[in-house]
Coordinates of C-alpha atoms in Angstrom, one line a residue:
M22 CA 3.7 5.8 8.3
W23 CA 7.1 7.4 8.0
S24 CA 6.8 8.8 11.5
H25 CA 6.4 5.4 13.2
R26 CA 7.7 5.7 16.8
A27 CA 9.4 2.3 16.8
W28 CA 11.6 3.4 13.9
Q29 CA 12.9 6.6 15.5
G30 CA 16.6 6.2 16.5
R31 CA 16.8 2.9 14.7
F32 CA 15.9 3.5 11.0
L33 CA 15.3 7.2 11.2
A34 CA 17.4 9.8 13.1
H35 CA 15.8 11.1 16.2
P36 CA 14.8 13.7 16.9
L37 CA 13.8 14.9 13.4
P38 CA 11.6 17.8 12.4
A39 CA 8.4 16.8 10.7
E40 CA 9.5 18.2 7.4
E41 CA 12.6 15.8 7.3
R42 CA 11.0 12.5 8.4
L43 CA 9.7 11.4 5.0
R44 CA 13.1 12.2 3.5
H45 CA 14.8 9.7 5.9
Y46 CA 12.1 7.1 5.3
A47 CA 12.7 7.4 1.5
G48 CA 16.3 6.4 2.2
W49 CA 14.9 2.9 3.2
C50 CA 12.0 2.4 0.8
D51 CA 11.0 3.9 -2.5
A52 CA 7.2 3.7 -1.9
V53 CA 4.7 4.5 0.8
E54 CA 1.1 3.9 1.5
G55 CA -0.7 7.2 2.0
N56 CA -3.0 5.9 4.7
T57 CA -3.5 9.1 6.7
T58 CA -5.4 10.6 3.8
F59 CA -8.2 8.1 4.5
Y60 CA -9.0 10.1 7.6
A61 CA -8.9 13.6 6.1
T62 CA -7.8 15.4 3.0
P63 CA -4.3 16.8 3.7
A64 CA -3.4 20.4 3.4
R65 CA -1.9 21.2 0.0
E66 CA 1.1 22.7 1.8
S67 CA 1.7 19.4 3.6
V68 CA 1.6 17.5 0.3
A69 CA 4.0 20.0 -1.2
S70 CA 6.4 19.2 1.6
W71 CA 6.1 15.5 0.8
A72 CA 7.1 16.2 -2.8
E73 CA 10.1 18.3 -1.7
Q74 CA 11.4 15.4 0.5
T75 CA 11.2 12.7 -2.3
D76 CA 12.6 12.1 -5.7
P77 CA 10.2 12.2 -8.7
E78 CA 10.5 8.4 -8.9
F79 CA 9.3 7.9 -5.4
R80 CA 5.8 6.2 -5.3
F81 CA 2.9 7.3 -3.2
V82 CA -0.2 5.0 -3.2
V83 CA -2.6 7.5 -1.8
K84 CA -5.9 6.4 -0.2
L85 CA -9.1 8.3 -1.0
P86 CA -10.8 9.8 2.1
K87 CA -13.3 7.7 4.0
L88 CA -15.9 10.4 3.4
I89 CA -15.8 9.4 -0.3
T90 CA -15.5 5.6 0.0
H91 CA -17.1 4.6 3.3
E92 CA -19.5 7.4 4.4
R93 CA -20.9 8.4 1.0
R94 CA -20.0 5.1 -0.7
L95 CA -18.9 6.8 -3.9
G96 CA -22.1 8.7 -4.3
D97 CA -22.5 12.5 -4.3
V98 CA -18.8 13.0 -3.8
G99 CA -18.0 15.6 -6.5
D100 CA -16.8 18.4 -4.2
A101 CA -14.9 16.1 -1.9
L102 CA -13.2 14.4 -4.8
R103 CA -12.2 17.7 -6.4
G104 CA -10.8 19.0 -3.1
F105 CA -8.8 15.8 -2.7
L106 CA -7.3 15.9 -6.2
E107 CA -6.4 19.6 -5.8
A108 CA -4.7 18.8 -2.5
I109 CA -2.5 16.0 -3.8
E110 CA -1.6 17.8 -7.1
P111 CA 1.9 18.8 -5.8
L112 CA 2.9 15.1 -5.8
G113 CA 3.0 15.2 -9.6
P114 CA 4.5 12.0 -10.9
R115 CA 5.0 10.6 -7.4
A116 CA 1.2 9.9 -7.2
H117 CA 1.7 6.3 -8.5
A118 CA -1.9 5.4 -7.9
L119 CA -5.0 6.6 -6.1
W120 CA -6.1 3.8 -3.8
I121 CA -9.9 3.2 -3.4
Q122 CA -10.3 1.0 -0.4
L123 CA -14.0 0.0 -0.1
P124 CA -15.8 -1.2 3.1
G125 CA -16.5 -4.9 3.7
S126 CA -20.2 -4.3 3.1
F127 CA -19.5 -3.0 -0.5
G128 CA -20.5 -6.1 -2.4
P129 CA -21.2 -7.4 -5.9
T130 CA -24.6 -5.5 -6.1
D131 CA -22.6 -2.3 -5.6
V132 CA -20.3 -2.8 -8.6
P133 CA -22.5 -0.6 -10.9
V134 CA -21.9 2.3 -8.4
L135 CA -18.2 1.6 -8.6
A136 CA -18.3 1.5 -12.4
R137 CA -20.0 4.9 -12.6
F138 CA -17.5 6.4 -10.1
L139 CA -14.5 5.1 -12.0
R140 CA -15.8 6.3 -15.4
R141 CA -16.1 9.8 -14.0
L142 CA -12.5 10.0 -12.6
P143 CA -9.9 12.1 -14.5
D144 CA -7.5 10.2 -16.6
S145 CA -4.6 12.2 -15.1
H146 CA -4.2 9.4 -12.4
R147 CA -4.0 5.7 -12.2
Y148 CA -6.5 4.0 -9.9
A149 CA -6.3 0.9 -7.7
V150 CA -9.3 -0.7 -5.9
E151 CA -9.2 -2.8 -2.7
V152 CA -12.4 -4.8 -1.8
R153 CA -13.1 -6.9 1.2
H154 CA -16.5 -8.4 0.6
P155 CA -16.1 -12.2 0.7
A156 CA -18.2 -12.7 -2.5
F157 CA -15.4 -11.2 -4.6
F158 CA -13.1 -14.0 -3.5
D159 CA -15.5 -16.9 -3.1
D160 CA -17.9 -16.4 -6.1
P161 CA -16.2 -16.6 -9.6
R162 CA -19.0 -14.6 -11.2
S163 CA -18.6 -11.7 -8.7
A164 CA -14.8 -11.8 -9.2
R165 CA -15.2 -11.7 -12.9
L166 CA -17.7 -8.8 -12.7
L167 CA -15.3 -6.8 -10.7
E168 CA -12.3 -7.7 -12.9
E169 CA -14.2 -6.6 -16.0
T170 CA -15.3 -3.3 -14.4
L171 CA -11.7 -2.5 -13.4
T172 CA -10.2 -3.6 -16.7
T173 CA -12.5 -1.3 -18.6
V174 CA -10.8 1.8 -17.0
A175 CA -7.3 0.2 -16.6
A176 CA -7.7 0.2 -12.8
E177 CA -5.9 -2.4 -10.6
W178 CA -7.3 -4.8 -8.0
V179 CA -5.2 -4.5 -4.8
P180 CA -5.0 -7.8 -2.9
F181 CA -4.4 -7.5 0.9
D182 CA -2.8 -10.9 1.7
T183 CA -3.5 -11.8 5.4
T184 CA -3.3 -15.5 4.9
T185 CA 0.0 -15.9 6.7
F186 CA -1.2 -13.7 9.6
F187 CA -4.3 -15.8 10.2
Q188 CA -2.5 -19.2 10.0
S189 CA -2.2 -19.4 13.8
P190 CA -3.6 -17.5 16.9
P191 CA -2.0 -14.2 17.9
T192 CA 0.9 -14.1 20.3
S193 CA 1.3 -10.4 21.1
D194 CA -0.9 -7.4 21.9
A195 CA -0.3 -6.0 18.4
E196 CA -1.3 -9.3 16.8
R197 CA -4.4 -9.6 19.0
D198 CA -5.5 -6.1 17.9
A199 CA -4.9 -6.9 14.2
W200 CA -6.7 -10.3 14.7
V201 CA -10.1 -8.5 15.2
K202 CA -9.5 -5.6 12.7
K203 CA -7.8 -7.1 9.6
P204 CA -9.9 -8.8 6.8
R205 CA -9.8 -12.6 6.3
V206 CA -10.0 -13.1 2.6
P207 CA -8.5 -15.8 0.4
L208 CA -5.2 -15.3 -1.4
R209 CA -5.3 -13.5 -4.7
S210 CA -2.3 -12.9 -6.9
V211 CA -3.6 -11.8 -10.4
A212 CA -2.5 -8.6 -12.0
L213 CA -4.9 -6.6 -14.2
T214 CA -2.5 -3.9 -15.3
D215 CA 1.2 -3.2 -15.7
R216 CA 1.3 -1.7 -12.2
P217 CA 0.1 -4.3 -9.8
I218 CA 0.0 -3.3 -6.1
V219 CA 0.1 -5.8 -3.2
R220 CA -0.4 -5.4 0.5
Y221 CA 1.1 -8.2 2.6
L222 CA 0.6 -8.7 6.3
G223 CA 3.0 -11.0 8.1
R224 CA 3.6 -11.7 11.8
D225 CA 5.6 -10.0 14.5
D226 CA 8.1 -12.8 14.2
P227 CA 10.2 -11.8 11.2
E228 CA 11.1 -15.3 10.1
R229 CA 7.4 -16.3 9.9
T230 CA 6.8 -13.1 7.8
V231 CA 9.6 -14.1 5.5
E232 CA 8.3 -17.7 5.2
G233 CA 4.9 -16.5 4.3
W234 CA 6.0 -14.2 1.5
Q235 CA 7.8 -16.8 -0.5
H236 CA 4.8 -17.1 -2.9
W237 CA 5.0 -13.4 -3.5
V238 CA 8.7 -13.4 -4.3
E239 CA 8.0 -15.7 -7.2
V240 CA 4.9 -13.8 -8.3
V241 CA 6.6 -10.4 -8.2
A242 CA 9.7 -11.7 -10.0
G243 CA 7.4 -13.1 -12.7
W244 CA 5.6 -9.8 -13.1
L245 CA 9.0 -8.0 -13.5
R246 CA 10.0 -10.5 -16.2
E247 CA 6.7 -9.7 -18.0
G248 CA 7.6 -6.0 -18.0
R249 CA 5.3 -5.0 -15.2
S250 CA 6.2 -2.5 -12.5
P251 CA 4.8 -3.9 -9.2
T252 CA 4.7 -2.2 -5.8
F253 CA 4.8 -4.5 -2.8
F254 CA 4.1 -3.2 0.8
V255 CA 5.2 -5.3 3.8
H256 CA 3.3 -5.0 7.0
T257 CA 3.5 -6.7 10.4
P258 CA 1.1 -6.1 13.3
D259 CA 3.6 -3.9 15.1
N260 CA 5.5 -2.8 12.0
A261 CA 8.6 -2.5 14.1
E262 CA 10.9 -4.2 11.5
A263 CA 8.9 -3.2 8.4
P264 CA 11.7 -1.2 6.7
L265 CA 14.2 -4.0 7.1
L266 CA 11.7 -6.6 6.0
A267 CA 10.8 -4.5 2.9
R268 CA 14.4 -4.3 1.9
R269 CA 14.8 -8.1 2.6
F270 CA 11.9 -8.8 0.3
H271 CA 13.4 -6.6 -2.4
D272 CA 16.7 -8.4 -2.1
E273 CA 15.0 -11.8 -2.5
V274 CA 13.2 -10.6 -5.6
R275 CA 16.4 -9.1 -6.9
G276 CA 18.1 -12.4 -6.4
R277 CA 15.8 -13.8 -9.1
V278 CA 15.7 -10.7 -11.3
P279 CA 19.3 -9.3 -11.1
E280 CA 18.5 -6.3 -13.4
L281 CA 16.1 -4.9 -10.8
A282 CA 17.6 -1.7 -9.5
P283 CA 18.7 -1.6 -5.8
L284 CA 16.9 0.3 -3.2
P285 CA 18.4 3.6 -2.0
V286 CA 21.2 3.9 0.6
P287 CA 19.7 4.9 3.9
I288 CA 20.6 8.2 5.4
P289 CA 23.0 7.5 8.4
I290 CA 21.3 7.8 11.8
E291 CA 24.5 9.3 13.3
P292 CA 26.6 12.0 11.6
M293 CA 29.5 10.6 9.6
T294 CA 32.9 11.0 11.3
L295 CA 36.5 10.5 10.2
F296 CA 37.2 8.0 13.0

């Protein structure tokens, strides 16, 4: 995501060689969703470059490949999982959580499969699970079953909040595309661990995005006061203003929790001059 075309020349210097783009992104935000790993396990050399471009405190929430989660649905994945873990090893402490996004068809009857998979994972990583089956949100028994399964292995449940996005019909091509692709699930804001992770989808109108996240400002501030260390990702359908919005969200939370550390100072887009 750190190579998003709409950011080049605005938030990130342009042109930039591939091995510098993440470094510039890390001047705006101190965490990133590793979504590209969903499509293929990255080369270890590429991951080593990611580590070189970021501080040890930078957070990668890295998605497991779809081969593991969607195609094989967590079964018979030993070799694929070992290859993935070896590939991301250079991240070291930057691997904040491994993100297990499950397909919408993965429902309550599949929870025993998830439980077996989670129990076999190495304890060298933290894990976070995103589900999209409606029953986990509509049926209290199914939600409780999943919570108990995750709590047993100290894994987090990642909510993807699309409620603001689906409040009114789309008004742009990017919103129309997201309208048919993004999940419609009820709002969930319960943390299971000391490292909650939230994915929030707003609208292409920044002010509507800000209006919709007010609930999360209070929730995240509360988590911080409880001693938790949340990670909050801000999305819009076109993501054109996402770095600015992420920093604005952080500022709003910091207004309620002043001891929260500021985000880094972005690398200047243009070279510094004396005049």
